[in-house]
Coordinates of C-alpha atoms (C1' of nucleotides) in Angstrom, one line a residue:
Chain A
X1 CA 25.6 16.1 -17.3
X2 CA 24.5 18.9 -14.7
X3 CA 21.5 17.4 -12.5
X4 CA 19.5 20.6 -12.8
X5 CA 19.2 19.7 -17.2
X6 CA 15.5 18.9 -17.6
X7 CA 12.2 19.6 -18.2
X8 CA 10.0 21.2 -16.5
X9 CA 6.8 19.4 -16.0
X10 CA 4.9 22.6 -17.5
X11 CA 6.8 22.5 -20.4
X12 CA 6.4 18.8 -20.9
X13 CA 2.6 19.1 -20.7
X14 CA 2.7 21.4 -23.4
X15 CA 4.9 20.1 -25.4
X16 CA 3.3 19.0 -28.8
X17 CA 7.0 17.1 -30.0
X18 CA 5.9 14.1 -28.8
X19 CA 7.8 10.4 -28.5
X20 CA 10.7 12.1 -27.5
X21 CA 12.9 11.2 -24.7
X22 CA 12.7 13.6 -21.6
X23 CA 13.6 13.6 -18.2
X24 CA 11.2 15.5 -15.2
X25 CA 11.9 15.6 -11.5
X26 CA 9.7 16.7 -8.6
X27 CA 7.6 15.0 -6.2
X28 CA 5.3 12.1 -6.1
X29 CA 1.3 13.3 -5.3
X30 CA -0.3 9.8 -5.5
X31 CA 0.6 6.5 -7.2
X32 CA -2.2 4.2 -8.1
X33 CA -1.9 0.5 -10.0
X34 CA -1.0 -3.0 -10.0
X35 CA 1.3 -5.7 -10.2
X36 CA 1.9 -4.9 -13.7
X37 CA 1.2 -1.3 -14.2
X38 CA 1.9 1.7 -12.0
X39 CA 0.5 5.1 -12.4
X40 CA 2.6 7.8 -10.8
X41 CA 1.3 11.3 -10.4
X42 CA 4.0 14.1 -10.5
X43 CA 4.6 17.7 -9.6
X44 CA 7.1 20.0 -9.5
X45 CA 5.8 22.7 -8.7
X46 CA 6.0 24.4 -12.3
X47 CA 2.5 24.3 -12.9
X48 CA -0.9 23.0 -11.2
X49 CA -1.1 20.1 -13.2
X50 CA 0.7 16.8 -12.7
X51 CA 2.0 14.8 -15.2
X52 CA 1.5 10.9 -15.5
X53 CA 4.3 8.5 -15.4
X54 CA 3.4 5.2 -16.3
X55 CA 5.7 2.8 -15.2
X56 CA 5.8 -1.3 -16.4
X57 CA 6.2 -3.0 -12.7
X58 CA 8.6 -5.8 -13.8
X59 CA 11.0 -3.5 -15.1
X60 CA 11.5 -1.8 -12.1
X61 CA 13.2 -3.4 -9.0
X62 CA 10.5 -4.3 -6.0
X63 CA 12.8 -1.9 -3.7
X64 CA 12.9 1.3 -5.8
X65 CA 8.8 0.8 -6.5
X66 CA 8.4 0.5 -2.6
X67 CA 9.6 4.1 -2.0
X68 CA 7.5 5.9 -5.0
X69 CA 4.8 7.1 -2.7
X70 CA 3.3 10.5 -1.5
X71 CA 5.9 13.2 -1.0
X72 CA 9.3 11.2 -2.7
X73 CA 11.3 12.8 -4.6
X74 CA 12.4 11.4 -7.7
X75 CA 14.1 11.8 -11.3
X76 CA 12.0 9.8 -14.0
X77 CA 14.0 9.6 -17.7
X78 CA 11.1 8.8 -20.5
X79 CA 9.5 8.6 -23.8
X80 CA 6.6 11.4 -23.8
X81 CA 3.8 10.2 -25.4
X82 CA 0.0 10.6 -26.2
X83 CA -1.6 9.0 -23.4
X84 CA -3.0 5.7 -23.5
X85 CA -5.6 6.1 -21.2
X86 CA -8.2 9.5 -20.4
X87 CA -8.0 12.5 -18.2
X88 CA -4.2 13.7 -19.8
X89 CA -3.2 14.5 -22.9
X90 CA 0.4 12.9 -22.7
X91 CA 2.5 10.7 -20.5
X92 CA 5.5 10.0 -19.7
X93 CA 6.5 5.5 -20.4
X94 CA 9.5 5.7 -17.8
X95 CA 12.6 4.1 -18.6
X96 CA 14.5 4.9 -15.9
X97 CA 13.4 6.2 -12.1
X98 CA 16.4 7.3 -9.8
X99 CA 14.5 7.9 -6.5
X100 CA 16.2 11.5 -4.7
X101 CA 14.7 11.0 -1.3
X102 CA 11.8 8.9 0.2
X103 CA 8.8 10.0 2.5
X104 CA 7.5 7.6 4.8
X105 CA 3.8 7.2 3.6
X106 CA 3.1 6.3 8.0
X107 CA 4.0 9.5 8.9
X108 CA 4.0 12.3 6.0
X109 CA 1.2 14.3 6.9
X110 CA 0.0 15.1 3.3
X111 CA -2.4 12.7 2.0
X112 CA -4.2 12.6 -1.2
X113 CA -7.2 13.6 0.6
X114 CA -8.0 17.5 1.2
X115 CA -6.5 18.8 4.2
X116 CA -8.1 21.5 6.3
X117 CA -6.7 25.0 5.5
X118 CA -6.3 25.4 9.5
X119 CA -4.5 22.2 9.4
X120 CA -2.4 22.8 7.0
X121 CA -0.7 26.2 8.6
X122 CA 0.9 24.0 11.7
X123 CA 2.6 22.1 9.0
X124 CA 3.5 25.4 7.0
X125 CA 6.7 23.7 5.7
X126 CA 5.2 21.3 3.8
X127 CA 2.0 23.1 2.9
X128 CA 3.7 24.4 -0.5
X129 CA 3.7 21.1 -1.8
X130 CA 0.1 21.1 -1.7
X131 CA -2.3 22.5 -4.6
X132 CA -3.6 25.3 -3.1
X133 CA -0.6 26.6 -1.8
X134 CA 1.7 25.6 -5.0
X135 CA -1.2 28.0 -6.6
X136 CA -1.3 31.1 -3.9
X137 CA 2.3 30.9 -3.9
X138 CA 2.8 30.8 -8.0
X139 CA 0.5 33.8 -7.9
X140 CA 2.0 35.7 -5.1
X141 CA 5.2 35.7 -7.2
X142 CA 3.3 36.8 -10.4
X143 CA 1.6 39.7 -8.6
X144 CA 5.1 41.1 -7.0
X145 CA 6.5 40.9 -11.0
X146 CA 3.3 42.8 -12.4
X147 CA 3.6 45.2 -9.3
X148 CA 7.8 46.0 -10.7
X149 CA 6.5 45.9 -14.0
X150 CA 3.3 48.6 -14.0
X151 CA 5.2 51.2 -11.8
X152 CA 8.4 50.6 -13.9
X153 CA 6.6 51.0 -17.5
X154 CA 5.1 54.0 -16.3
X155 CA 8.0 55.5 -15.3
X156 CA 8.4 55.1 -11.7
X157 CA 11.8 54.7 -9.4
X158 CA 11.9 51.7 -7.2
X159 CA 13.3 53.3 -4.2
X160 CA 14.4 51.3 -0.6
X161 CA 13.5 53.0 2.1
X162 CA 14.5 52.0 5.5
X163 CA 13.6 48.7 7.3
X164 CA 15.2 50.0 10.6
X165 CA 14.1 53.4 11.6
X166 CA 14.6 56.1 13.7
X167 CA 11.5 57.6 13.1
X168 CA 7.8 57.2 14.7
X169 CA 6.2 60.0 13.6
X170 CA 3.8 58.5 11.6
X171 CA 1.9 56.6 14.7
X172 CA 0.5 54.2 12.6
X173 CA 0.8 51.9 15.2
X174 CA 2.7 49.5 17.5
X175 CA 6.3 49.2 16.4
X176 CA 8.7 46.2 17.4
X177 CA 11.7 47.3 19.4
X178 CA 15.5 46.8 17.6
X179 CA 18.1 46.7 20.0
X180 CA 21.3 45.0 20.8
X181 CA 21.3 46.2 25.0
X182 CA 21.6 43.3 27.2
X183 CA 18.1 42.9 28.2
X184 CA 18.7 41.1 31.4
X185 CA 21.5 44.2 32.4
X186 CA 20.6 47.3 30.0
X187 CA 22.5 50.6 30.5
X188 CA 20.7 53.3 32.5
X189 CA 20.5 57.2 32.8
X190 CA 21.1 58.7 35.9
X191 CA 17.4 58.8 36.7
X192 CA 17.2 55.4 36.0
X193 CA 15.9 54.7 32.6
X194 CA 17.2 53.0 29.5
X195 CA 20.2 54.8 28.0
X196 CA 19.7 54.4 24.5
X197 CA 22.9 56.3 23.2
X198 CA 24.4 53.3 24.4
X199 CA 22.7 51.0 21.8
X200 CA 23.6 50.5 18.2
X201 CA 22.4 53.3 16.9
X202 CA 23.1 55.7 19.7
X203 CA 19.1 56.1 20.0
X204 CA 15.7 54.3 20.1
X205 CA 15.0 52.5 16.7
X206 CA 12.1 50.1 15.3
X207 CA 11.1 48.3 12.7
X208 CA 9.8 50.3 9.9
X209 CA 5.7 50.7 9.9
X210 CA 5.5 52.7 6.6
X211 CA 7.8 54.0 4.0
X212 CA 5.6 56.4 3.4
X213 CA 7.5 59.9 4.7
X214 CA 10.8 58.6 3.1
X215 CA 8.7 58.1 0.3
X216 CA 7.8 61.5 0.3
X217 CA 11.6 62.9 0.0
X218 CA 12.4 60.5 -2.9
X219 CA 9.1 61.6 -4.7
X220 CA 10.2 65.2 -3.9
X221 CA 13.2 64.9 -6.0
X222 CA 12.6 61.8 -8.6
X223 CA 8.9 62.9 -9.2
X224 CA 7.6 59.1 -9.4
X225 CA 8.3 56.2 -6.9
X226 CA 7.2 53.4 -5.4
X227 CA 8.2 51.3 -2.5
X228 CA 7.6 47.6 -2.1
X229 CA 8.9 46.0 1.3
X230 CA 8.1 44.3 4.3
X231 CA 6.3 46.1 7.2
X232 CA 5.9 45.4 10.6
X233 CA 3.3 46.2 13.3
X234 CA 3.2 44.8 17.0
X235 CA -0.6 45.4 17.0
X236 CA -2.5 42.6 18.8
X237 CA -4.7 42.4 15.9
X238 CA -6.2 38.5 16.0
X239 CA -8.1 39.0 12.8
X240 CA -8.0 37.2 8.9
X241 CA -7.0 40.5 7.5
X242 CA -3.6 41.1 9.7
X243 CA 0.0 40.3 9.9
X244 CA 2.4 41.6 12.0
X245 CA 5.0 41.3 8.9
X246 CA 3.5 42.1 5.8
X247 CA 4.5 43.5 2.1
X248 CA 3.4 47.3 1.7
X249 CA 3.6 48.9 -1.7
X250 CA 3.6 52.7 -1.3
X251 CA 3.7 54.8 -4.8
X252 CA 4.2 58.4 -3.8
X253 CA 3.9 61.3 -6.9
X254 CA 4.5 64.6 -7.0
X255 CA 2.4 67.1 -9.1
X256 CA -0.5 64.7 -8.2
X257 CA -3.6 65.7 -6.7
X258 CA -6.1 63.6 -4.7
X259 CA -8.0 63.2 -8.0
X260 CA -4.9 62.1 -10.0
X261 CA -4.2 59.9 -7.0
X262 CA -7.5 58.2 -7.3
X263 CA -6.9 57.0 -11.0
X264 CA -3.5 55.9 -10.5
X265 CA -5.0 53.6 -7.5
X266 CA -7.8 52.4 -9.3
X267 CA -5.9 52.1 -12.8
X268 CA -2.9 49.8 -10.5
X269 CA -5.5 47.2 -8.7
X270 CA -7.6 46.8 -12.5
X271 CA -3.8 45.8 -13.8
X272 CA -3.3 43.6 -11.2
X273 CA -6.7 41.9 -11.3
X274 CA -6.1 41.7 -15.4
X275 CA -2.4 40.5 -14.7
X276 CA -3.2 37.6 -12.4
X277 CA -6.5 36.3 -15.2
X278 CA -3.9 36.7 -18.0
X279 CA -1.0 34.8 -16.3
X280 CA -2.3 32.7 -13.5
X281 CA -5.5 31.3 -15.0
X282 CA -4.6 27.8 -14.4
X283 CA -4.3 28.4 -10.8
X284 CA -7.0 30.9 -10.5
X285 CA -9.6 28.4 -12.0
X286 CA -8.5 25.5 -9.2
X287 CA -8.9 28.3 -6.8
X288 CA -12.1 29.3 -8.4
X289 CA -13.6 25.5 -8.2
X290 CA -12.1 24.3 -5.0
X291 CA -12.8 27.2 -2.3
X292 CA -14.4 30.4 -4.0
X293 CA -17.3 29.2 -7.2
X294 CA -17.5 33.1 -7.4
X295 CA -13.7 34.3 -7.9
X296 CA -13.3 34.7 -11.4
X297 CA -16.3 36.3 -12.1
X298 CA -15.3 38.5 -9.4
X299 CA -12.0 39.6 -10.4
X300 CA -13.6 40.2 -14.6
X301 CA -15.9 42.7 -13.1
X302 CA -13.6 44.5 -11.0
X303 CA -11.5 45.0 -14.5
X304 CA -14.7 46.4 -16.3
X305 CA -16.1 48.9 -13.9
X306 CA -15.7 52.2 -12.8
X307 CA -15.1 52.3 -9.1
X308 CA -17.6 54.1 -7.4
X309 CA -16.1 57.8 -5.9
X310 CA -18.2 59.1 -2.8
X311 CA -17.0 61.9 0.2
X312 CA -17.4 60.7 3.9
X313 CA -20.0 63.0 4.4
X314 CA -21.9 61.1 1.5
X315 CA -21.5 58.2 2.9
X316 CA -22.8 59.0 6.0
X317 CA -26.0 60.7 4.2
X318 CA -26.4 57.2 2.7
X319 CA -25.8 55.1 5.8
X320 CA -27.9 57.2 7.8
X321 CA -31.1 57.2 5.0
X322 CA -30.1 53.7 4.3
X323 CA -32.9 52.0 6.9
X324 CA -30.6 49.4 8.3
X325 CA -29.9 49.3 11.7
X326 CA -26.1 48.9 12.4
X327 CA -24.5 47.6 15.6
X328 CA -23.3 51.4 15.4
X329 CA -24.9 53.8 14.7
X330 CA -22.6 56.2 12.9
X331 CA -22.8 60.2 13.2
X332 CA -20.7 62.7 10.9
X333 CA -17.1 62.3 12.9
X334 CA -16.9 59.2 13.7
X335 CA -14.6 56.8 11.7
X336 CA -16.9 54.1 9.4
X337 CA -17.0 50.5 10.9
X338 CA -16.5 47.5 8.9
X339 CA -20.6 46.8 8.9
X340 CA -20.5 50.1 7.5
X341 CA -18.0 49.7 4.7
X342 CA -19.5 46.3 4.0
X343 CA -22.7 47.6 3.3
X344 CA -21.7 50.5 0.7
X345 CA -19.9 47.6 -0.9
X346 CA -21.5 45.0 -0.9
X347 CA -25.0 46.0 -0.4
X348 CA -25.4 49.7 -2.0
X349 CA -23.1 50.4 -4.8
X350 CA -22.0 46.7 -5.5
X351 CA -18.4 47.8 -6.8
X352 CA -15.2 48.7 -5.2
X353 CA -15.6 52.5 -3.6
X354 CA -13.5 55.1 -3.2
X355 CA -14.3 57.5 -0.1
X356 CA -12.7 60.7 0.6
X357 CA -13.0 63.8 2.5
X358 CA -12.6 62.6 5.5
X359 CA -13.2 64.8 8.9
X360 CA -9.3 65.6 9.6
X361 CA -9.6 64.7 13.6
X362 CA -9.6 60.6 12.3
X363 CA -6.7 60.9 10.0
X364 CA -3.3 61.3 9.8
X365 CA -1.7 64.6 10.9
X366 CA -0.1 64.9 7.0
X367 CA -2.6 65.0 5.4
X368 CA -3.7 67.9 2.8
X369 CA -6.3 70.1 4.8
X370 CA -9.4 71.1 2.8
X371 CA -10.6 74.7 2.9
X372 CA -13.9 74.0 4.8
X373 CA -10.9 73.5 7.7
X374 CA -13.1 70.4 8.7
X375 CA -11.9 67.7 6.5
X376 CA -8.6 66.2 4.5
X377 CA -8.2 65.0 1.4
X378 CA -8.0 61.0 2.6
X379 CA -9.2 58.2 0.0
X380 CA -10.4 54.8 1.1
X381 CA -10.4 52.4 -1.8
X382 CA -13.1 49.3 -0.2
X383 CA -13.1 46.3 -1.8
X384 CA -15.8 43.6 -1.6
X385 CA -15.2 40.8 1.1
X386 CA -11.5 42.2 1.8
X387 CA -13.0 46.3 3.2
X388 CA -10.1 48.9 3.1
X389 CA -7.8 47.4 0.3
X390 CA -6.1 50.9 -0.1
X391 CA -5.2 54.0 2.4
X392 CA -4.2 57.2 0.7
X393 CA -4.3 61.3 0.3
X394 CA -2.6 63.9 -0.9
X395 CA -0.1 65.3 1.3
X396 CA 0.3 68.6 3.1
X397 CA 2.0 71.0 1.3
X398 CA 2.3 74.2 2.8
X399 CA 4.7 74.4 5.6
X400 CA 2.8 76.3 7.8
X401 CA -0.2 74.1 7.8
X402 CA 1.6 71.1 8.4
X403 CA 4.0 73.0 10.8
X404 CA 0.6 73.9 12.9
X405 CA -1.2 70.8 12.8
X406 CA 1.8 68.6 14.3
X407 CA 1.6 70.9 16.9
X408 CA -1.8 70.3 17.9
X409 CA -1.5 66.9 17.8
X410 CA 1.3 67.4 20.2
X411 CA 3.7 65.8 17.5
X412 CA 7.6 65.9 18.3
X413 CA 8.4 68.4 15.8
X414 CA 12.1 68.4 16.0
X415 CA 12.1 64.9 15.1
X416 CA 10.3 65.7 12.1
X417 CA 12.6 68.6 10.9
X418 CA 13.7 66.7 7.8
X419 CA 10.1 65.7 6.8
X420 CA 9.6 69.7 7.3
X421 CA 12.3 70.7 5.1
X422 CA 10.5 69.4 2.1
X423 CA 7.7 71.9 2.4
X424 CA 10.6 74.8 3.7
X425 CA 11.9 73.9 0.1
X426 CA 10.6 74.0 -3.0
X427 CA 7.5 72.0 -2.0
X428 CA 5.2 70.8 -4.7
X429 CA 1.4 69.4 -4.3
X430 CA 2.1 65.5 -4.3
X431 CA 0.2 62.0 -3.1
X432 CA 0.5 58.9 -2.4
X433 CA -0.9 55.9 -1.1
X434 CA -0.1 52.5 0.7
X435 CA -1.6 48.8 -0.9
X436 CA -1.5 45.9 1.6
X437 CA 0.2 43.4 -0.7
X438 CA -1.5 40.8 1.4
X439 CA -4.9 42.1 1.5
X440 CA -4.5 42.6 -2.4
X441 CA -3.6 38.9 -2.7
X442 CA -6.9 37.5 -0.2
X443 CA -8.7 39.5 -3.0
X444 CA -6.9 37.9 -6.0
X445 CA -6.8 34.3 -4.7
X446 CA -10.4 34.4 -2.7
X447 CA -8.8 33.1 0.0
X448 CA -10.5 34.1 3.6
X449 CA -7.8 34.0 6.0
X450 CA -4.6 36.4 5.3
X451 CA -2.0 33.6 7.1
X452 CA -3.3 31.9 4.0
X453 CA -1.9 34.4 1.5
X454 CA 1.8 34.5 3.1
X455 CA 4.2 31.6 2.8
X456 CA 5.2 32.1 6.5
X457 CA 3.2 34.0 8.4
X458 CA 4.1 36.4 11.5
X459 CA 0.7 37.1 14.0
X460 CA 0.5 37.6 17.6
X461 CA 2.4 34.1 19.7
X462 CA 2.9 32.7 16.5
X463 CA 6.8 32.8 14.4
X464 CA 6.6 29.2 13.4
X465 CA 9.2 28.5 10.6
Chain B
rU1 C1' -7.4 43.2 23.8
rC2 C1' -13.0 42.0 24.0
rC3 C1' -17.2 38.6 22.6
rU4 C1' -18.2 33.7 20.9
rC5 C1' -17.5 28.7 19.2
rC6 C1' -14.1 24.6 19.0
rU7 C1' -10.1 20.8 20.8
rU8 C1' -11.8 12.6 20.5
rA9 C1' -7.1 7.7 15.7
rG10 C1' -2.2 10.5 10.9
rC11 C1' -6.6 13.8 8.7
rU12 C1' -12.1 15.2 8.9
rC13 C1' -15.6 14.2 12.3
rA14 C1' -19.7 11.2 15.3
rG15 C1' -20.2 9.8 20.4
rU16 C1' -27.7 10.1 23.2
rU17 C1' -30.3 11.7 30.1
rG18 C1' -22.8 10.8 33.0
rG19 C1' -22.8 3.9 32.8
rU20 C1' -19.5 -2.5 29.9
rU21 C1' -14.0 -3.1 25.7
rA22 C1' -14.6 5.0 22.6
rG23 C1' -16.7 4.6 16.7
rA24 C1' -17.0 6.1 11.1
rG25 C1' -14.9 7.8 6.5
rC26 C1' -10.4 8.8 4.4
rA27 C1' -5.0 7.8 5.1
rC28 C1' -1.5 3.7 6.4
rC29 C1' -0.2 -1.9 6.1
rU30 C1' -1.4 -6.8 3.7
rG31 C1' -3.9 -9.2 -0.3
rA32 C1' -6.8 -9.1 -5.3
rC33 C1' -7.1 -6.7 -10.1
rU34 C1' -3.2 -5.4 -17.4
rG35 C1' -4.7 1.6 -18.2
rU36 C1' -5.7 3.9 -13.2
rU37 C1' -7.6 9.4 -12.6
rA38 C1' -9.1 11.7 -4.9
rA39 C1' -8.9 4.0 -8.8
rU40 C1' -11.9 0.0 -6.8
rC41 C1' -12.7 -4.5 -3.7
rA42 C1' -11.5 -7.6 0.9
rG43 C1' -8.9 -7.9 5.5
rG44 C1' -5.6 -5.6 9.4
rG45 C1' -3.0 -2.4 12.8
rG46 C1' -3.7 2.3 15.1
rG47 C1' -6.4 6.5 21.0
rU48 C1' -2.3 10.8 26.9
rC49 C1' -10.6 11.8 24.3
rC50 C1' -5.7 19.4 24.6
rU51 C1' -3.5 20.2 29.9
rA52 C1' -4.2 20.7 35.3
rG53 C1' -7.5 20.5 39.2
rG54 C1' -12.6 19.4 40.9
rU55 C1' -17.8 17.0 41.4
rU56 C1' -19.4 11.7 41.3
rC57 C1' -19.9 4.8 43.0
rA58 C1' -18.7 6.1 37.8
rA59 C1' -16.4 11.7 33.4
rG60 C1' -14.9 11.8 26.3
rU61 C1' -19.6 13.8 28.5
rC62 C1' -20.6 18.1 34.3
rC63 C1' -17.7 22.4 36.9
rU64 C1' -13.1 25.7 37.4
rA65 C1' -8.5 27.5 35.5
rG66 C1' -4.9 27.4 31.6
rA67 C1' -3.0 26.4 26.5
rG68 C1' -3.9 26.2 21.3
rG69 C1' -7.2 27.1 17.1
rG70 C1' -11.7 29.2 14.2
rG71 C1' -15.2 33.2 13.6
rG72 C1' -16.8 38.3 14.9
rA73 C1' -15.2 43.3 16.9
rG74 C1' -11.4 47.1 17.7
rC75 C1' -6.7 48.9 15.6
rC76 C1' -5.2 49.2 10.5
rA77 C1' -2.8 47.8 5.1

RNA sequence: UCCUCCUUAGCUCAGUUGGUUAGAGCACCUGACUGUUAAUCAGGGGGUCCUAGGUUCAAGUCCUAGAGGGGGAGCCA
């Protein structure tokens, strides 16, 4: 008989075909008991909840008892039945326990005892066996399905757009360097500098910081699609809220305008929220009781309300006749500050915001000019506690527009000649915008810290793992 | 990168104006208990007080530098 045939400890707890024989496997959490009785606590990883093996002491030899504690792994064959005692609904009366691999109880460092969260990210490679993490990390993986599955029902292409890129015309930030020059000996120029035609791709290349303009040229032709990969900024950013590798989802739509862009965000993150409450309750409710008493109730109201829709120049109006005195003051121009997003969240309108019209000289060079030749057509969705969840606008359209703002900015045009093409022919009005998939999960789970949220994460002198 | 706080047992932390042999809870080990639920009760072992300098008769405690971590800010998703 294969070793993977058994039951998942999930399954088991549901099952209501009871005094059965079944067999479970995973890993010990605690063992309590006696000479005559033992009470072992096991998880694998299925579900939140543990199921109880009771186990009749003199029926099992002394050496094979000895090694059932925190962290072994073990096989236990049974009868499931109603439990004897209170707190489970069933149990499993072991018959036969074939221990897979022992954990020495001196020097595993999970205990039964609640481990610090800070703690717990040195020792990131055990930290899934935990509660909290077994939870974030069952979620994580329901999120990424519901993500596949709202674009795909709707219509939308799944496209891959490059990891490794050629490209940094975007300048959203910092980009990590791929090479495969000798660093101690690289090739030089005459004049002395790096010769990149002799690297692997015959020129300078990074990791990818957005998929955004590829995006663009697949929307441009398949009318709906969305990435969802990994993204990488070299940003010394020491903050909850960033990663230098993180997941990006980045839906781009043509025949959308910024208005059409705004429901789709707002119609995606209420899906989400209603996905996780519908599938990941369990988890969500340990979540809810152990770090955040708040988080559920949270999460309903975010699927019952109407985000609230403001311009920047609204919000400044409000800041400004708001009365509170910010550590910046903020003047029509500037970009808002996190006190200041904080406080139309959290304080004024007390629901997630959407803010656009933003003055073009703070946003990105592709974005669709308004006429008033002062502002673009950027939206900002702001969630409570987690501040700029979403980052989005329609795109330029018109060729010549686009053509003259790159070079004001001073933008290396002839890099961008492909992006250019798709407004040189037959350019449509289109939009899109980027979701941090982490920053949509600190939302989901409550957590506070973002290296919380990703089962191995990447931040400034740290690539543990 | 800037500001700020922290670093003492496996974990979480206490440690007074600088003063004998650095403590507690949990964990671990031993023992007790026929059904426990973070089991309980009794006993036991366990320390490079982050690192390197310095001040002092004397430093876990004061000073300087460094490393690591938390929170806030900037950049952003």
């Amino acid at each position: 008989m294969s070793i993977k045939n058994r039951t998942k400890i999930k399954e088991a707890l549901n099952s209501t075909e009871l005094n059965r024989t079944i067999t479970v496997k995973g890993w010990v959490r605690t063992r309590r008991g006696n000479k005559k009785i033992a009470f072992i606590a096991l998880n694998d990883g299925s579900t939140i909840n543990n199921i109880q093996v009771v186990a009749d002491v003199p029926s099992f030899p002394d050496e094979l008892l000895r090694h059932i504690t925190t962290g072994a792994s073990v096989s236990v064959t049974g009868k499931l039945a109603p439990s004897v005692g209170s707190g489970q609904n069933v149990e499993i009366h072991a018959e036969n326990i074939e221990l897979y691999g022992s954990a020495d109880p001196a020097s595993y460092p999970l205990q039964k005892k609640g481990h610090s969260l800070e703690f717990l990210r040195e020792i990131a490679h055990l930290r899934p066996r935990t509660n909290t993490f077994g939870a974030i990390f069952r979620i994580r993986h329901t999120m990424s399905y519901a993500i596949h599955k709202y674009f795909n029902d709707k219509g939308f292409f799944y496209l891959h757009t490059p990891i490794i890129t050629g490209s940094d015309a975007e300048g959203a930030g910092e980009m990590f360097r791929v090479t495969t020059l000798d660093m101690m000996n690289p090739p030089r120029t005459e004049d002395g500098k790096i010769n990149y035609r002799e690297d692997f791709f015959g020129k300078e290349t990074n990791l990818t910081v957005s998929g955004q303009l590829e995006g663009e040229l697949g929307a441009l032709a398949l009318s709906d699609i969305y990435t969802f990969g990994p993204t990488f900024r070299a940003e010394n950013s020491n903050t909850p809220r960033h990663l230098a590798e993180f997941w990006m989802i980045e839906p781009e739509m043509a025949f959308y305008d910024i208005n059409d862009n705004m429901d789709l965000a707002e119609d995606f993150l209420k899906f989400l929220t209603e996905f996780a409450l519908g599938h990941c309750y369990d988890d969500l409710l340990f979540l809810n009781n152990m770090y955040d008493k708040e988080l559920l109730d949270r999460l309903k109201s975010v699927t019952s309300t109407d985000f609230k829709r403001i311009t920047y120049t609204e919000a400044i109006d409000i800041l400004s006749s708001s009365g509170v005195k910010f550590e910046f003051p903020n003047s029509w121009g500037s970009d808002l500050q996190s006190e200041h997003e904080r406080y139309l969240v959290e304080r004024h309108f007390k629901k997630p915001v959407i803010i656009t019209g933003y003055p073009k000289d703070i946003k990105a060079f592709y974005m669709k000019q308004n006429d008033d030749g002062k502002t673009v057509r950027a939206m900002d969705v702001l969630f409570p506690r987690i501040g700029e969840i979403v980052g989005g606008s329609q795109r330029e359209d018109e060729l010549l527009k686009l053509e003259t703002r790159i070079k004001e900015l001073g933008l290396p045009e002839k890099d961008l000649k492909w992006y250019l093409d798709t407004r040189r022919f037959g350019s449509v009005p289109h939009s899109g915008f980027g979701l941090g998939f982490e920053r949509m999960m600190l939302f989901i789970t409550g957590m506070s810290n973002i290296r919380d949220v990703m089962p191995f994460p990447r931040t400034p002198k740290n690539a543990e793992f």
